[in-house]
Amino acid sequence: MKKKGIKIINKRFLVLFFLFVLGIVHWCAFINLGEPTFKYFDFKIDYPMYDTIKQSVKEFKIPYHVGMYDVPMVQYEDSIYESQVGPYGIRWFANGISFASPHLVLLSFFDVPTMMTLNVIIHFSLGFWGILLWIKKLNLSIPSSIFLILIWSFNGYVVSDMGVGHIHSRVAYLLVPMFFWLIYQFIQRQDMHWRDNVRNVILFSFLIFFMKLNGNPQPVYQFLLVGSVIIFFYPRQWLWYAGAVVLSMLLMTFYIVPTAMFSSYMDPEAIGLLPRVMQAG
């Protein structure tokens, strides 16, 4: 009986290891197969952003203000792209999709496509770790484990969205399993010791912080919103989750303050507080 249990565990390990390796191969091929030019769709934006960080790392300079984006001035029907974040001159930390993660210093050793690939693999690995935690917690069978990995690590929405160039602004969706695992830590017991709650606050806020360091504007607010909806049904955890949100905001001040001061997204006309004035000509 014991040998049979060991055999099942070994089989599960081999299947999970194979899927992990398959995921790495998938994302490597996804970004690099076929000698891509990175001149299509939003790769026109993502690639120069990685290249900007590469130059800043090589020159030991913080890119507070950047002139970049070789893209048309007019995009998305009648909307002028420059009126939002600015294609030719932007304040780096006031731009919603810019990133500043410490691991990007590796750009001093790797070219841009390789670093883009490594960044996705890092997120994929963290998400896969979250899946393994759920598999162990729920004691899932091999078929159930495969299904969970397929819907979370090879999700069609994530793959297609990143395929149009949202390599760093959507990559946090690969962290969904880890996000739900950390949310679960808040609600798994109602009688947790305060030390456990403090640990949950720190881990959750660091996940959000890591996401924002790597861009991900939409996933950040979506994760916080979904977390708020879940915690709403657990009143005893409201204060602790609120603490996690506040700590997350404090960690994201490198983005929040410049955005509030300089981004055109905060313009009264842009956010609808004042009527937009149409200019002739």
Coordinates of C-alpha atoms in Angstrom, one line a residue:
M1 CA 0.0 0.0 0.0
K2 CA 2.8 2.3 0.9
K3 CA 4.6 1.6 -2.4
K4 CA 1.4 2.3 -4.3
G5 CA 1.2 5.7 -2.6
I6 CA 4.8 6.6 -3.4
K7 CA 4.2 5.5 -7.1
I8 CA 1.2 7.9 -7.3
I9 CA 3.2 10.7 -5.8
N10 CA 6.1 10.2 -8.2
K11 CA 3.7 10.0 -11.2
R12 CA 2.1 13.3 -10.1
F13 CA 5.5 14.9 -9.7
L14 CA 6.5 13.9 -13.2
V15 CA 3.3 15.2 -14.7
L16 CA 3.6 18.5 -12.9
F17 CA 7.3 18.9 -13.7
F18 CA 6.5 18.2 -17.4
L19 CA 3.8 20.8 -17.4
F20 CA 6.1 23.3 -15.8
V21 CA 8.8 22.7 -18.4
L22 CA 6.1 22.8 -21.1
G23 CA 5.0 26.2 -19.8
I24 CA 8.6 27.6 -20.0
V25 CA 9.0 26.2 -23.5
H26 CA 5.6 27.7 -24.5
W27 CA 6.5 31.2 -23.3
C28 CA 10.0 31.1 -24.8
A29 CA 8.6 30.1 -28.2
F30 CA 5.7 32.5 -27.8
I31 CA 8.0 35.5 -27.6
N32 CA 11.0 34.5 -29.7
L33 CA 9.9 31.9 -32.3
G34 CA 10.1 33.1 -35.9
E35 CA 12.5 36.0 -35.4
P36 CA 9.8 38.6 -34.4
T37 CA 10.5 42.2 -35.2
F38 CA 8.4 43.6 -32.3
K39 CA 7.1 46.3 -34.6
Y40 CA 3.5 45.3 -34.6
F41 CA 0.5 46.2 -32.4
D42 CA 1.5 47.3 -28.9
F43 CA 5.0 45.7 -29.1
K44 CA 5.8 49.1 -30.6
I45 CA 5.3 50.4 -27.1
D46 CA 6.5 47.5 -24.9
Y47 CA 9.8 47.0 -26.7
P48 CA 11.0 50.6 -26.4
M49 CA 10.0 50.6 -22.7
Y50 CA 12.3 47.6 -22.1
D51 CA 15.0 49.3 -24.2
T52 CA 14.6 52.4 -22.1
I53 CA 15.3 50.5 -18.9
K54 CA 18.2 48.8 -20.6
Q55 CA 19.8 52.1 -21.4
S56 CA 19.1 53.5 -17.9
V57 CA 20.8 50.4 -16.3
K58 CA 23.8 50.7 -18.6
E59 CA 24.2 54.4 -17.9
F60 CA 23.2 54.3 -14.2
K61 CA 20.5 56.9 -14.7
I62 CA 16.8 56.9 -13.5
P63 CA 14.6 57.7 -16.5
Y64 CA 12.5 60.4 -14.9
H65 CA 11.6 61.9 -18.3
V66 CA 11.9 59.9 -21.5
G67 CA 11.5 60.7 -25.1
M68 CA 10.4 57.5 -26.9
Y69 CA 7.8 55.6 -28.9
D70 CA 8.2 55.7 -32.7
V71 CA 4.5 55.4 -33.2
P72 CA 1.9 57.6 -35.1
M73 CA 0.5 60.5 -33.2
V74 CA -3.0 59.6 -34.0
Q75 CA -4.3 56.2 -33.0
Y76 CA -7.5 54.5 -31.9
E77 CA -9.9 56.3 -34.3
D78 CA -10.0 60.0 -33.4
S79 CA -8.1 59.8 -30.1
I80 CA -4.6 61.4 -30.1
Y81 CA -2.3 59.0 -28.1
E82 CA -0.2 61.9 -26.9
S83 CA -3.1 63.3 -25.0
Q84 CA -3.1 60.3 -22.7
V85 CA 0.4 59.2 -21.8
G86 CA 2.5 60.9 -24.5
P87 CA 4.3 58.9 -27.2
Y88 CA 7.3 61.2 -27.6
G89 CA 7.9 62.6 -24.2
I90 CA 6.7 61.0 -21.0
R91 CA 7.4 61.2 -17.3
W92 CA 8.4 57.6 -16.6
F93 CA 6.8 57.1 -13.2
A94 CA 3.6 59.0 -14.1
N95 CA 3.0 56.6 -17.0
G96 CA 0.5 53.9 -16.1
I97 CA 2.4 51.0 -17.7
S98 CA 6.0 51.8 -16.9
F99 CA 8.0 49.4 -14.7
A100 CA 10.9 49.6 -12.3
S101 CA 11.4 46.1 -10.9
P102 CA 14.9 45.5 -9.5
H103 CA 15.4 42.3 -11.4
L104 CA 15.4 44.3 -14.6
V105 CA 19.1 45.1 -13.8
L106 CA 19.6 41.8 -15.7
L107 CA 19.1 43.9 -18.8
S108 CA 22.8 44.8 -18.5
F109 CA 23.6 41.2 -19.3
F110 CA 20.7 40.2 -21.7
D111 CA 19.1 41.7 -24.8
V112 CA 15.5 43.0 -24.7
P113 CA 13.7 39.9 -26.1
T114 CA 15.6 37.6 -23.6
M115 CA 14.6 39.9 -20.7
M116 CA 11.0 40.0 -21.8
T117 CA 11.1 36.2 -21.9
L118 CA 12.7 35.9 -18.4
N119 CA 10.2 38.3 -17.0
V120 CA 7.3 36.3 -18.2
I121 CA 8.9 33.0 -17.0
I122 CA 9.3 34.6 -13.5
H123 CA 5.6 35.4 -13.4
F124 CA 4.7 32.0 -14.8
S125 CA 6.8 30.3 -12.1
L126 CA 5.3 32.3 -9.3
G127 CA 1.8 31.5 -10.6
F128 CA 2.7 27.8 -11.0
W129 CA 3.9 27.8 -7.4
G130 CA 0.5 29.1 -6.4
I131 CA -1.2 26.3 -8.3
L132 CA 1.0 23.7 -6.5
L133 CA -0.2 25.2 -3.2
W134 CA -3.8 24.7 -4.3
I135 CA -3.1 21.2 -5.6
K136 CA -1.6 20.2 -2.2
K137 CA -4.3 22.0 -0.2
L138 CA -7.2 20.3 -2.1
N139 CA -5.3 17.0 -2.6
L140 CA -6.3 17.1 -6.3
S141 CA -6.0 14.1 -8.6
I142 CA -3.7 14.2 -11.6
P143 CA -6.5 15.1 -14.1
S144 CA -7.8 17.8 -11.8
S145 CA -4.3 19.2 -11.4
I146 CA -3.8 19.3 -15.2
F147 CA -7.1 21.1 -15.7
L148 CA -6.2 23.7 -13.0
I149 CA -2.8 24.3 -14.7
L150 CA -4.4 24.6 -18.1
I151 CA -7.0 27.2 -17.1
W152 CA -4.6 29.3 -15.0
S153 CA -1.2 29.0 -16.8
F154 CA -2.4 28.6 -20.4
N155 CA -5.5 30.7 -20.3
G156 CA -6.6 31.8 -23.8
Y157 CA -7.4 35.4 -22.7
V158 CA -3.9 35.9 -21.2
V159 CA -2.1 34.4 -24.2
S160 CA -4.1 36.3 -26.8
D161 CA -3.8 39.6 -24.8
M162 CA -0.1 39.3 -24.4
G163 CA 0.2 38.3 -28.1
V164 CA -0.8 41.8 -29.2
G165 CA 2.1 43.3 -27.2
H166 CA 0.9 43.5 -23.6
I167 CA 3.9 41.5 -22.4
H168 CA 4.3 43.4 -19.1
S169 CA 1.0 45.2 -18.7
R170 CA -1.0 41.9 -18.5
V171 CA 1.7 39.4 -17.3
A172 CA 0.3 39.6 -13.7
Y173 CA -2.7 37.6 -14.7
L174 CA -0.3 34.6 -14.5
L175 CA -0.3 35.4 -10.7
V176 CA -4.0 34.8 -10.3
P177 CA -3.5 31.4 -8.4
M178 CA -1.1 33.0 -6.0
F179 CA -3.4 35.9 -5.5
F180 CA -6.3 33.6 -4.6
W181 CA -4.0 31.7 -2.3
L182 CA -3.1 34.8 -0.4
I183 CA -6.7 35.9 -0.2
Y184 CA -7.6 32.4 1.2
Q185 CA -5.0 32.9 3.9
F186 CA -7.1 35.8 5.2
I187 CA -10.3 33.8 5.4
Q188 CA -9.3 30.2 6.1
R189 CA -9.9 30.7 9.8
Q190 CA -11.7 33.3 11.8
D191 CA -9.6 32.8 14.9
M192 CA -6.1 33.4 13.5
H193 CA -3.4 34.9 15.7
W194 CA -2.5 38.5 15.0
R195 CA 0.9 37.4 13.9
D196 CA -0.7 35.3 11.1
N197 CA -2.8 38.2 10.1
V198 CA 0.2 40.5 10.0
R199 CA 2.1 38.0 7.8
N200 CA -0.9 37.8 5.4
V201 CA -1.0 41.6 5.2
I202 CA 2.7 41.8 4.3
L203 CA 2.6 38.9 1.8
F204 CA -0.5 40.3 0.0
S205 CA 0.8 43.8 -0.2
F206 CA 4.2 42.6 -1.5
L207 CA 2.4 40.7 -4.2
I208 CA 0.6 43.9 -5.3
F209 CA 3.8 45.8 -5.0
F210 CA 5.7 43.3 -7.2
M211 CA 2.9 43.5 -9.8
K212 CA 3.1 47.3 -10.0
L213 CA 6.8 47.3 -10.2
N214 CA 6.3 45.3 -13.4
G215 CA 3.7 47.6 -14.9
N216 CA 0.3 45.8 -14.7
P217 CA -2.0 48.8 -14.1
Q218 CA -5.3 46.9 -14.8
P219 CA -4.4 43.7 -12.9
V220 CA -3.5 45.7 -9.8
Y221 CA -6.8 47.4 -9.4
Q222 CA -8.7 44.3 -10.5
F223 CA -7.0 42.2 -7.9
L224 CA -7.7 44.7 -5.2
L225 CA -11.3 45.0 -6.3
V226 CA -11.9 41.2 -6.4
G227 CA -10.1 40.8 -3.0
S228 CA -12.4 43.5 -1.6
V229 CA -15.5 41.7 -2.8
I230 CA -14.4 38.4 -1.3
I231 CA -13.4 40.0 2.1
F232 CA -16.7 41.8 2.2
F233 CA -18.3 38.5 3.4
Y234 CA -15.8 38.1 6.2
P235 CA -16.3 41.2 8.5
R236 CA -13.7 40.0 11.0
Q237 CA -11.0 40.4 8.3
W238 CA -12.0 43.8 7.0
L239 CA -9.5 45.7 9.1
W240 CA -6.6 43.3 8.2
Y241 CA -7.4 43.5 4.5
A242 CA -7.7 47.3 4.7
G243 CA -4.3 47.3 6.2
A244 CA -3.0 45.3 3.3
V245 CA -4.5 47.7 0.8
V246 CA -3.0 50.7 2.7
L247 CA 0.4 49.1 2.8
S248 CA 0.1 48.3 -0.9
M249 CA -0.7 52.0 -1.6
L250 CA 2.3 53.1 0.5
L251 CA 4.6 50.8 -1.4
M252 CA 3.2 52.1 -4.7
T253 CA 3.8 55.8 -3.9
F254 CA 6.6 55.7 -6.5
Y255 CA 3.8 55.4 -9.0
I256 CA 0.8 57.1 -7.3
V257 CA 2.4 60.4 -6.4
P258 CA 4.0 61.1 -9.9
T259 CA 0.8 60.1 -11.5
A260 CA -1.3 62.4 -9.3
M261 CA 1.1 65.3 -10.0
F262 CA 1.9 64.9 -13.7
S263 CA -0.2 62.4 -15.6
S264 CA -2.7 63.7 -18.0
Y265 CA -5.1 61.1 -16.7
M266 CA -5.5 63.4 -13.7
D267 CA -6.5 66.3 -16.0
P268 CA -10.0 67.6 -15.0
E269 CA -11.1 67.4 -18.6
A270 CA -9.7 63.9 -19.1
I271 CA -11.5 62.4 -16.1
G272 CA -14.8 64.2 -16.8
L273 CA -14.9 66.8 -14.1
L274 CA -14.8 69.7 -16.6
P275 CA -16.3 69.7 -20.2
R276 CA -13.7 69.1 -22.9
V277 CA -13.0 72.2 -24.9
M278 CA -12.9 71.5 -28.6
Q279 CA -10.4 73.6 -30.5
A280 CA -11.0 74.6 -34.1
G281 CA -8.5 73.8 -36.8

